[in-house]
Short mmCIF file of C-alpha atoms in Angstrom, two decimals:
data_model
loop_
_atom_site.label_atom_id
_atom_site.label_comp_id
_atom_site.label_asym_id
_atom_site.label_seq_id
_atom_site.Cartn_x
_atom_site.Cartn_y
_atom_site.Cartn_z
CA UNK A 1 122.34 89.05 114.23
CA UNK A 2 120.28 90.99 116.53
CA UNK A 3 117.32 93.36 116.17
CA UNK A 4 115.78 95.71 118.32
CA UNK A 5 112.54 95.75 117.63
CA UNK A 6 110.56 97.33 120.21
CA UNK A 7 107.25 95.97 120.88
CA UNK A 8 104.13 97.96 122.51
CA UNK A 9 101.07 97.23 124.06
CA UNK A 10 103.13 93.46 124.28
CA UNK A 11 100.80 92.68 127.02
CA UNK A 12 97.44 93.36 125.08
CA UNK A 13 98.49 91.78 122.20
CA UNK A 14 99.26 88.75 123.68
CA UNK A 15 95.94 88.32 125.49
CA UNK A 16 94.68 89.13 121.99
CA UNK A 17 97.16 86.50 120.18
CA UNK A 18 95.84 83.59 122.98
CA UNK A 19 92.37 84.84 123.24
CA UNK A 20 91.02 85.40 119.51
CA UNK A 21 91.49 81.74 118.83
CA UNK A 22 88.89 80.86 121.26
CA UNK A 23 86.47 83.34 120.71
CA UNK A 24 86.35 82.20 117.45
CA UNK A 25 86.83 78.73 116.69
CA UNK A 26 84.59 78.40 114.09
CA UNK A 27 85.64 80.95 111.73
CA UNK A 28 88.34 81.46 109.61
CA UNK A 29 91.54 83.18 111.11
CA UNK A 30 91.25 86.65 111.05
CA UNK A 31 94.97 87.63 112.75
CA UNK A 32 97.90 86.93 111.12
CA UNK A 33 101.42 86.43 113.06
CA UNK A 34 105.12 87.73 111.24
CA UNK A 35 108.55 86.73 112.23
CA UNK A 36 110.04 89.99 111.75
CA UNK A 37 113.61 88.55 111.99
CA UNK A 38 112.75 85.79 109.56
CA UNK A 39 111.77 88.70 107.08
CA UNK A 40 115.01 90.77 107.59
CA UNK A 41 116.85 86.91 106.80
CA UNK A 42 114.65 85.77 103.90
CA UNK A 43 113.43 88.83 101.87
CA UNK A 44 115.47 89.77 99.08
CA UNK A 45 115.07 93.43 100.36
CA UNK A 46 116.66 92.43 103.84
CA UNK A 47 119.69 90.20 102.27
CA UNK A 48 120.42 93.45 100.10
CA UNK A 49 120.34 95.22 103.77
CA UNK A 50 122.74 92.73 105.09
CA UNK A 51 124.87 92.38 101.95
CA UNK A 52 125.52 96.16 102.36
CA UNK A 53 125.98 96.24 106.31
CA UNK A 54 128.50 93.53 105.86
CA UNK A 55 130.35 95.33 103.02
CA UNK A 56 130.62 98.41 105.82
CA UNK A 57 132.13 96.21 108.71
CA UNK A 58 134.66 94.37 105.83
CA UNK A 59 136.10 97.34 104.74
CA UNK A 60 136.05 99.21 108.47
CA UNK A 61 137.54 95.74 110.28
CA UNK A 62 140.32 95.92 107.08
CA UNK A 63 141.00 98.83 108.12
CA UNK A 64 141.43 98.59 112.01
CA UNK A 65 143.37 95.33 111.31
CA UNK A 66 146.01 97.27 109.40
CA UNK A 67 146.27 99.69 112.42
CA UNK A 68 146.46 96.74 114.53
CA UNK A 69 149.42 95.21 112.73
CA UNK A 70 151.37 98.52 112.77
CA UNK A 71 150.60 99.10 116.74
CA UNK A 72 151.73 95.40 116.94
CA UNK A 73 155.24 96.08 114.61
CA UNK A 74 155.78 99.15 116.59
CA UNK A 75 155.09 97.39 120.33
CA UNK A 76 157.90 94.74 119.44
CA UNK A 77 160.22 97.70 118.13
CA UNK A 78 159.65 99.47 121.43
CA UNK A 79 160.35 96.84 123.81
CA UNK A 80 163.55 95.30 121.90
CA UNK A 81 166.40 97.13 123.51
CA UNK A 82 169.12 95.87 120.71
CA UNK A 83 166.73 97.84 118.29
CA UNK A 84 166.49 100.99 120.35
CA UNK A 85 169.85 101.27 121.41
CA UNK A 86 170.45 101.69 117.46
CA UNK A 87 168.40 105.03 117.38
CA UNK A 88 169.16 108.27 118.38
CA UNK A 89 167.01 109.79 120.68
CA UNK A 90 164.90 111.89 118.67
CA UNK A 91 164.38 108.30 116.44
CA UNK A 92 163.60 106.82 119.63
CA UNK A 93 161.11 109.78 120.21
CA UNK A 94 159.90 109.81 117.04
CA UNK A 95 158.95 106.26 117.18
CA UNK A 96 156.64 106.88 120.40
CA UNK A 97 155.14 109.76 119.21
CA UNK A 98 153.51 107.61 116.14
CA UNK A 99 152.99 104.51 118.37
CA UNK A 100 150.70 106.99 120.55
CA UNK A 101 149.03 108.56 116.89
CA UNK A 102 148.21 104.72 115.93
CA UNK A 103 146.76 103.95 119.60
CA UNK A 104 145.00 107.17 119.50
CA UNK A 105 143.84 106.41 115.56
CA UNK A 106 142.66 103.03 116.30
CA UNK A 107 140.77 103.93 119.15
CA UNK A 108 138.79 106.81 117.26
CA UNK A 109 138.40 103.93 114.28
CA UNK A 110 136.49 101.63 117.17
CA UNK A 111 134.48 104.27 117.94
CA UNK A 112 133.72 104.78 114.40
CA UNK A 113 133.15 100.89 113.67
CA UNK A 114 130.25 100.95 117.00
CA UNK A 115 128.32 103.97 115.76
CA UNK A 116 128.40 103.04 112.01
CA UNK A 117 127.36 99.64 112.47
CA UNK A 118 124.90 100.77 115.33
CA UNK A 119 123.46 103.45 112.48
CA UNK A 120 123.44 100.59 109.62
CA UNK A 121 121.38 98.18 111.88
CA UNK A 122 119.44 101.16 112.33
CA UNK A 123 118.55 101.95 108.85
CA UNK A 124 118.43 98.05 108.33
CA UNK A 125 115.77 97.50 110.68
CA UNK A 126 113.90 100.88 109.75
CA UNK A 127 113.64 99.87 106.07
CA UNK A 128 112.83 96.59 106.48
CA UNK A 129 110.13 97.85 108.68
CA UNK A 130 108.29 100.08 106.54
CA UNK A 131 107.98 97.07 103.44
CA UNK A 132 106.54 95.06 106.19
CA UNK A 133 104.33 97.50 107.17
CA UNK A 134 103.17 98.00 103.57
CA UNK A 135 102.98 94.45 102.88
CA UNK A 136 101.09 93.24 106.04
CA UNK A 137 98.63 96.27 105.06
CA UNK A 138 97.53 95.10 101.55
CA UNK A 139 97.30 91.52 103.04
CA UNK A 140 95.05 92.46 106.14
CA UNK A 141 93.03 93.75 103.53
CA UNK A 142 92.94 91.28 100.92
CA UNK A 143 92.19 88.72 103.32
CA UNK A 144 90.32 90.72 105.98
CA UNK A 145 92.48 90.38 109.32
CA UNK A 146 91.29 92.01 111.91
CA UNK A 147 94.66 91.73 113.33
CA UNK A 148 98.65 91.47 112.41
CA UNK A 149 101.42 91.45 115.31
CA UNK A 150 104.86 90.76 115.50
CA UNK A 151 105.62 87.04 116.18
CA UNK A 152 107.93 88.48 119.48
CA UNK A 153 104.71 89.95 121.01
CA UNK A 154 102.95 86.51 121.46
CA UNK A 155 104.51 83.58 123.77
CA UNK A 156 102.55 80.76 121.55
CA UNK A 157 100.18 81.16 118.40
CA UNK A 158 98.87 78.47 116.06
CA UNK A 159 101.29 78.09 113.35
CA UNK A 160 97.95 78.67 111.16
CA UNK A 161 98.38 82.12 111.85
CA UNK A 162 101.84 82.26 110.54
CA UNK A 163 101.74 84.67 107.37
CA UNK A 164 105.08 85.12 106.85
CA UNK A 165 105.86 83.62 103.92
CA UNK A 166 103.31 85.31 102.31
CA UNK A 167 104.32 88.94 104.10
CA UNK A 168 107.69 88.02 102.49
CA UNK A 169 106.50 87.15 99.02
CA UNK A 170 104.58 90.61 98.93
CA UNK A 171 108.10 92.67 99.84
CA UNK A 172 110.10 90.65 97.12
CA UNK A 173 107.25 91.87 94.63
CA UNK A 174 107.33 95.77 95.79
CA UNK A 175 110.98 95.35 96.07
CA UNK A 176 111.27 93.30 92.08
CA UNK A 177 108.90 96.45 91.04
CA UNK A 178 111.19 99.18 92.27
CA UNK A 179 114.15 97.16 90.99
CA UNK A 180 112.51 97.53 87.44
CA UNK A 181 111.71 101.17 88.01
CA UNK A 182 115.34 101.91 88.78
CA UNK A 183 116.65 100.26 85.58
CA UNK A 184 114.12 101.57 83.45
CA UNK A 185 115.34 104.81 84.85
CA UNK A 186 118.80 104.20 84.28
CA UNK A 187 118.13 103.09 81.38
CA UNK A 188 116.07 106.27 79.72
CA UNK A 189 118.76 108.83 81.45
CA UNK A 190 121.35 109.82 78.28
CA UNK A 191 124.80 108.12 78.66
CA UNK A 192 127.88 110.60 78.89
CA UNK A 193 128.59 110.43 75.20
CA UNK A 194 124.89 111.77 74.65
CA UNK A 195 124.56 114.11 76.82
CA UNK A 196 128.59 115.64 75.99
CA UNK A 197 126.55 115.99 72.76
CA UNK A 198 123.49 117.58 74.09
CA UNK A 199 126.13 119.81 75.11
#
């Protein structure tokens, strides 16, 4: 699967990725690299993502399939002459007219399928995003980086600089707490039985 992930100030960073090494050899690492795709893959938050994006191009691709085999059962009506020779003319018209509502149909569903998957890799990318964000925050702090980039804006680090695992670790724990949250939630909200009686 692809991302777009659009990186700035890729130029800078990378001088800063291949430079900060060498400035300071001595000391501990103080910039941490992420594999942002690696994250989407590997994070529990970013399988849910991709559970739920391929749910949406399932049921969509079910769904143009079916159109496809009625375009397909209609095609072979329309060019067997036997078959339309047994129709009147308004059955023979009839039959065109809905072979042009299916073409027309499935095209719209294409169309459809583009922008909705377009939108869900979207809203993949953007929440995934913002729990890295959050998590590369509290670990720049906790261990005092003076730096975090994308692994895409660098063309070679030390793998010693490689946080992701631990950027990863971090967004399973926000995402486990807001799991809990949720049920807890659920869980204090009055069932339909109660709250008829409330009623």
């Amino acid at each position: 699967m692809k991302f777009h992930k659009p990186v700035l100030g890729l130029f800078v960073l990378c001088l800063l990725c291949a430079g900060k090494p060498a400035l300071h050899a001595d000391s501990k690492n103080d910039i941490g690299i992420v594999n942002f795709a690696t994250c989407v893959t590997e994070s529990k938050l970013g399988k849910q993502e991709q559970e739920a994006m391929e749910n949406i191009k399932t049921q969509m691709s079910h769904l143009i399939k079916d159109i496809e085999e009625q375009l397909q059962d209609l095609t072979g009506k329309l060019s067997d002459s036997d078959y339309l020779d047994g129709l009147s003319p308004e059955g023979e018209q009839e039959l065109k007219m809905k072979f042009g509502q299916l073409r027309e149909e499935h095209e719209r569903y294409q169309q459809q399928f583009y922008q909705v998957m377009q939108q869900a890799n979207m809203k993949l990318v953007q929440t995934v995003s913002s729990y890295v964000n959050a998590a590369t925050g509290k670990i720049a702090k906790a261990k005092k980086l003076s730096l975090v980039v994308n692994k895409d804006a660098c063309f070679s680090f030390d793998e010693n600089f490689d946080i992701t695992q631990i950027v990863i670790d971090e967004m399973d724990k926000s995402f486990d707490e807001l799991q809990a949250q949720a049920v807890s939630k659920a869980e204090k909200q009055p069932s339909d039985e109660e709250q008829a009686a409330i009623n």
